[in-house]
């Protein structure tokens, strides 16, 4: 068994998820890196984790599959001794007119973005309650705060994550478990590759800071929320969007 606190990060193969995994590894955590399908992304993260001498294990899992997530947490308990920090980062986006959204698309986005967070929290909480300590950090979006045109279902699921965060934080506070949320704004990752350079430039001009954020900057916020410095911070939504909302 690894004698280090473990941080489990979902969506670890993506731009934000991989930076969170690397930052928490540098902070001294063992890393349980979960991903769904991005093999090239997870191999890149694995190489970088090896380079910094991190203790880690990779898990291929769809967060919407409750039984698979139970298996991941059971294995993490055996391998790491349990998950001390959970970062619910996995998510999928969609840009589409509301009237064009299919039932299948609605079900899939909801299953990953909201049910996936519920699944991971439900698997993590018993261990944390038993230990009387733990931190859950949910990655929402600024669109979960204010809503985005043509991203109705995405915005709704990210708003649901905020609601879950605030309610669960109050429920778990007596057990010394902090539950918080990070709501990133426009971040320079491949999730925004659908935007043209012209669209990106126009969007950046709307941001008071005049630029997109970086995945490293989001990882820095998560690092704070995972640390002892945030022990009296719970039920909060930290919006990191350059002042846009």
Tab-separated table of C-alpha atoms in Angstrom:
chain	number	residue	atom	x	y	z
A	1	UNK	CA	0.000	0.000	0.000
A	2	UNK	CA	1.257	3.468	-0.916
A	3	UNK	CA	1.857	5.638	2.160
A	4	UNK	CA	0.845	8.915	0.528
A	5	UNK	CA	-2.428	10.788	0.357
A	6	UNK	CA	-4.146	10.021	-2.916
A	7	UNK	CA	-5.867	12.465	-5.246
A	8	UNK	CA	-8.224	10.948	-7.799
A	9	UNK	CA	-8.803	13.074	-10.886
A	10	UNK	CA	-11.415	12.245	-13.511
A	11	UNK	CA	-10.961	13.416	-17.074
A	12	UNK	CA	-7.227	13.272	-16.411
A	13	UNK	CA	-6.268	12.897	-20.077
A	14	UNK	CA	-7.634	16.325	-21.039
A	15	UNK	CA	-5.951	19.705	-20.922
A	16	UNK	CA	-7.251	20.833	-17.534
A	17	UNK	CA	-7.327	17.343	-16.006
A	18	UNK	CA	-3.734	16.536	-16.880
A	19	UNK	CA	-2.488	19.836	-15.462
A	20	UNK	CA	-4.429	19.203	-12.243
A	21	UNK	CA	-2.874	15.742	-11.967
A	22	UNK	CA	0.639	17.115	-12.497
A	23	UNK	CA	0.157	19.976	-10.034
A	24	UNK	CA	-1.211	17.721	-7.294
A	25	UNK	CA	1.615	15.248	-7.892
A	26	UNK	CA	4.086	18.105	-7.403
A	27	UNK	CA	2.182	18.996	-4.231
A	28	UNK	CA	2.995	15.542	-2.885
A	29	UNK	CA	-0.112	13.520	-3.669
A	30	UNK	CA	-0.179	10.059	-5.178
A	31	UNK	CA	-2.314	10.272	-8.307
A	32	UNK	CA	-5.202	8.074	-9.416
A	33	UNK	CA	-5.708	9.314	-12.981
A	34	UNK	CA	-9.048	8.370	-14.552
A	35	UNK	CA	-9.798	8.733	-18.233
A	36	UNK	CA	-12.386	7.419	-20.650
A	37	UNK	CA	-11.043	7.181	-24.203
A	38	UNK	CA	-8.171	9.592	-24.898
A	39	UNK	CA	-5.258	7.141	-25.047
A	40	UNK	CA	-2.760	9.647	-26.461
A	41	UNK	CA	-3.641	12.185	-23.783
A	42	UNK	CA	-3.244	9.724	-20.920
A	43	UNK	CA	0.072	8.424	-22.271
A	44	UNK	CA	1.371	11.985	-22.443
A	45	UNK	CA	0.310	12.508	-18.820
A	46	UNK	CA	1.912	9.210	-17.801
A	47	UNK	CA	5.209	10.283	-19.350
A	48	UNK	CA	5.095	13.598	-17.506
A	49	UNK	CA	4.205	11.924	-14.202
A	50	UNK	CA	7.163	9.574	-14.641
A	51	UNK	CA	9.488	12.485	-15.361
A	52	UNK	CA	8.672	14.146	-12.032
A	53	UNK	CA	8.874	10.877	-10.094
A	54	UNK	CA	5.192	10.793	-9.178
A	55	UNK	CA	3.428	7.842	-7.614
A	56	UNK	CA	0.421	7.115	-9.799
A	57	UNK	CA	-1.970	4.586	-11.275
A	58	UNK	CA	-4.107	4.939	-14.397
A	59	UNK	CA	-7.753	3.886	-14.572
A	60	UNK	CA	-9.828	3.628	-17.741
A	61	UNK	CA	-13.396	4.341	-16.694
A	62	UNK	CA	-16.540	6.054	-17.889
A	63	UNK	CA	-17.721	8.132	-14.931
A	64	UNK	CA	-21.356	7.530	-15.885
A	65	UNK	CA	-20.883	3.781	-15.225
A	66	UNK	CA	-21.505	3.476	-11.482
A	67	UNK	CA	-20.296	-0.117	-11.214
A	68	UNK	CA	-17.013	0.686	-12.942
A	69	UNK	CA	-16.475	3.703	-10.707
A	70	UNK	CA	-17.064	1.494	-7.653
A	71	UNK	CA	-14.330	-0.809	-8.962
A	72	UNK	CA	-11.944	2.117	-9.393
A	73	UNK	CA	-12.463	3.363	-5.851
A	74	UNK	CA	-12.134	-0.163	-4.441
A	75	UNK	CA	-8.825	-0.606	-6.253
A	76	UNK	CA	-7.636	2.836	-5.124
A	77	UNK	CA	-8.440	1.812	-1.547
A	78	UNK	CA	-6.260	-1.287	-1.923
A	79	UNK	CA	-3.440	0.399	-3.812
A	80	UNK	CA	-3.318	3.837	-2.170
A	81	UNK	CA	-5.197	3.256	1.081
A	82	UNK	CA	-8.129	5.380	-0.064
A	83	UNK	CA	-8.890	8.632	-1.863
A	84	UNK	CA	-8.273	11.751	0.225
A	85	UNK	CA	-8.945	14.283	-2.539
A	86	UNK	CA	-11.472	13.834	-5.338
A	87	UNK	CA	-11.395	16.140	-8.353
A	88	UNK	CA	-14.460	15.708	-10.558
A	89	UNK	CA	-13.159	17.127	-13.805
A	90	UNK	CA	-14.574	14.818	-16.500
A	91	UNK	CA	-17.034	16.529	-18.798
A	92	UNK	CA	-18.283	16.853	-22.358
A	93	UNK	CA	-19.512	19.960	-24.144
A	94	UNK	CA	-21.861	20.612	-27.019
A	95	UNK	CA	-22.765	23.641	-29.124
A	96	UNK	CA	-26.190	23.177	-30.643
A	97	UNK	CA	-29.540	24.900	-30.932
A	98	UNK	CA	-31.867	23.830	-28.138
A	99	UNK	CA	-34.500	22.571	-30.577
A	100	UNK	CA	-31.936	20.351	-32.333
A	101	UNK	CA	-30.708	18.496	-29.250
A	102	UNK	CA	-31.628	14.808	-29.383
A	103	UNK	CA	-32.742	12.699	-26.456
A	104	UNK	CA	-29.576	10.626	-26.816
A	105	UNK	CA	-27.378	13.728	-26.641
A	106	UNK	CA	-29.242	15.014	-23.602
A	107	UNK	CA	-28.885	11.676	-21.831
A	108	UNK	CA	-25.159	11.385	-22.594
A	109	UNK	CA	-24.209	14.914	-21.523
A	110	UNK	CA	-26.250	14.596	-18.345
A	111	UNK	CA	-24.797	11.167	-17.597
A	112	UNK	CA	-21.194	12.358	-17.833
A	113	UNK	CA	-21.387	15.912	-16.529
A	114	UNK	CA	-23.768	15.413	-13.622
A	115	UNK	CA	-24.363	11.726	-12.911
A	116	UNK	CA	-20.623	11.157	-13.193
A	117	UNK	CA	-19.999	13.674	-10.411
A	118	UNK	CA	-22.705	12.050	-8.290
A	119	UNK	CA	-21.220	8.581	-8.868
A	120	UNK	CA	-17.702	9.580	-7.868
A	121	UNK	CA	-18.855	11.538	-4.812
A	122	UNK	CA	-20.992	8.645	-3.613
A	123	UNK	CA	-18.032	6.271	-3.892
A	124	UNK	CA	-15.607	8.687	-2.214
A	125	UNK	CA	-17.718	9.867	0.720
A	126	UNK	CA	-17.829	6.703	2.903
A	127	UNK	CA	-14.025	6.571	3.148
A	128	UNK	CA	-13.803	10.289	3.866
A	129	UNK	CA	-16.521	10.169	6.519
A	130	UNK	CA	-14.760	7.236	8.194
A	131	UNK	CA	-11.510	9.234	8.241
A	132	UNK	CA	-13.265	12.476	9.247
A	133	UNK	CA	-11.367	14.320	6.550
A	134	UNK	CA	-11.361	14.791	2.812
A	135	UNK	CA	-11.731	17.270	0.002
A	136	UNK	CA	-14.034	17.129	-2.986
A	137	UNK	CA	-13.399	19.608	-5.793
A	138	UNK	CA	-15.936	19.762	-8.595
A	139	UNK	CA	-15.107	21.421	-11.901
A	140	UNK	CA	-18.133	23.318	-13.199
A	141	UNK	CA	-18.029	26.216	-15.680
A	142	UNK	CA	-18.809	29.900	-15.834
A	143	UNK	CA	-21.693	28.815	-18.074
A	144	UNK	CA	-23.095	26.946	-15.096
A	145	UNK	CA	-23.212	30.333	-13.348
A	146	UNK	CA	-24.681	32.478	-16.116
A	147	UNK	CA	-25.742	30.131	-18.948
A	148	UNK	CA	-24.577	30.085	-22.569
A	149	UNK	CA	-26.559	30.355	-25.776
A	150	UNK	CA	-26.487	27.121	-27.803
A	151	UNK	CA	-25.003	25.263	-24.815
A	152	UNK	CA	-28.234	24.706	-22.908
A	153	UNK	CA	-27.711	21.167	-21.661
A	154	UNK	CA	-24.025	21.755	-20.887
A	155	UNK	CA	-24.897	24.886	-18.916
A	156	UNK	CA	-27.684	23.086	-17.058
A	157	UNK	CA	-25.458	20.187	-16.034
A	158	UNK	CA	-22.733	22.544	-14.842
A	159	UNK	CA	-25.316	24.473	-12.819
A	160	UNK	CA	-26.434	21.166	-11.313
A	161	UNK	CA	-22.841	20.499	-10.260
A	162	UNK	CA	-22.844	23.814	-8.402
A	163	UNK	CA	-26.070	22.899	-6.624
A	164	UNK	CA	-24.708	19.490	-5.654
A	165	UNK	CA	-21.514	21.114	-4.372
A	166	UNK	CA	-23.313	23.542	-2.069
A	167	UNK	CA	-25.736	20.948	-0.698
A	168	UNK	CA	-23.142	18.205	-0.188
A	169	UNK	CA	-20.747	20.640	1.471
A	170	UNK	CA	-23.304	21.385	4.167
A	171	UNK	CA	-24.109	17.722	4.654
A	172	UNK	CA	-20.454	16.730	5.033
A	173	UNK	CA	-19.174	19.722	6.995
A	174	UNK	CA	-19.700	17.996	10.391
A	175	UNK	CA	-17.371	15.235	9.150
A	176	UNK	CA	-14.606	17.769	8.355
A	177	UNK	CA	-14.962	17.245	4.607
A	178	UNK	CA	-14.738	20.305	2.383
A	179	UNK	CA	-16.653	20.383	-0.904
A	180	UNK	CA	-15.972	23.227	-3.309
A	181	UNK	CA	-16.380	24.081	-6.963
A	182	UNK	CA	-14.196	25.736	-9.586
A	183	UNK	CA	-16.002	27.425	-12.478
A	184	UNK	CA	-13.467	28.069	-15.252
A	185	UNK	CA	-14.095	30.602	-17.967
A	186	UNK	CA	-12.590	30.430	-21.455
A	187	UNK	CA	-9.526	28.228	-21.070
A	188	UNK	CA	-6.990	27.598	-23.816
A	189	UNK	CA	-7.472	23.850	-24.270
A	190	UNK	CA	-8.435	21.618	-27.180
A	191	UNK	CA	-12.071	21.765	-26.031
A	192	UNK	CA	-12.084	25.192	-27.690
A	193	UNK	CA	-10.475	23.968	-30.915
A	194	UNK	CA	-13.838	24.291	-32.643
A	195	UNK	CA	-13.411	28.081	-32.480
A	196	UNK	CA	-11.579	29.832	-35.280
A	197	UNK	CA	-8.676	32.142	-34.474
A	198	UNK	CA	-10.949	35.056	-35.351
A	199	UNK	CA	-13.646	33.845	-32.961
A	200	UNK	CA	-11.091	33.302	-30.202
A	201	UNK	CA	-9.732	36.814	-30.684
A	202	UNK	CA	-13.216	38.322	-30.583
A	203	UNK	CA	-14.093	36.343	-27.440
A	204	UNK	CA	-10.842	37.354	-25.742
A	205	UNK	CA	-11.718	41.006	-26.305
A	206	UNK	CA	-14.867	40.499	-24.214
A	207	UNK	CA	-12.811	39.245	-21.259
A	208	UNK	CA	-11.644	42.075	-18.960
A	209	UNK	CA	-8.196	40.489	-18.696
A	210	UNK	CA	-8.060	40.325	-22.498
A	211	UNK	CA	-7.038	36.689	-22.850
A	212	UNK	CA	-8.058	33.078	-22.357
A	213	UNK	CA	-6.993	31.394	-19.146
A	214	UNK	CA	-4.563	28.492	-18.975
A	215	UNK	CA	-5.044	24.985	-17.659
A	216	UNK	CA	-2.164	25.624	-15.256
A	217	UNK	CA	-4.089	28.528	-13.722
A	218	UNK	CA	-7.097	26.297	-13.057
A	219	UNK	CA	-4.774	23.678	-11.583
A	220	UNK	CA	-3.449	26.336	-9.224
A	221	UNK	CA	-6.939	27.005	-7.862
A	222	UNK	CA	-7.479	23.267	-7.403
A	223	UNK	CA	-4.122	23.009	-5.631
A	224	UNK	CA	-5.292	25.566	-3.074
A	225	UNK	CA	-8.604	23.775	-2.526
A	226	UNK	CA	-6.783	20.453	-2.078
A	227	UNK	CA	-4.388	21.897	0.491
A	228	UNK	CA	-4.622	22.452	4.238
A	229	UNK	CA	-4.852	26.179	3.521
A	230	UNK	CA	-8.478	25.656	2.465
A	231	UNK	CA	-9.595	23.727	5.556
A	232	UNK	CA	-12.144	26.447	6.482
A	233	UNK	CA	-13.372	26.917	2.906
A	234	UNK	CA	-16.428	24.909	1.891
A	235	UNK	CA	-19.608	25.250	-0.223
A	236	UNK	CA	-17.866	27.850	-2.389
A	237	UNK	CA	-17.755	28.432	-6.131
A	238	UNK	CA	-14.511	29.991	-7.325
A	239	UNK	CA	-15.093	31.485	-10.772
A	240	UNK	CA	-11.802	31.735	-12.647
A	241	UNK	CA	-12.790	33.577	-15.816
A	242	UNK	CA	-10.643	36.710	-16.041
A	243	UNK	CA	-13.514	38.864	-14.755
A	244	UNK	CA	-15.991	37.952	-17.508
A	245	UNK	CA	-18.973	37.121	-15.262
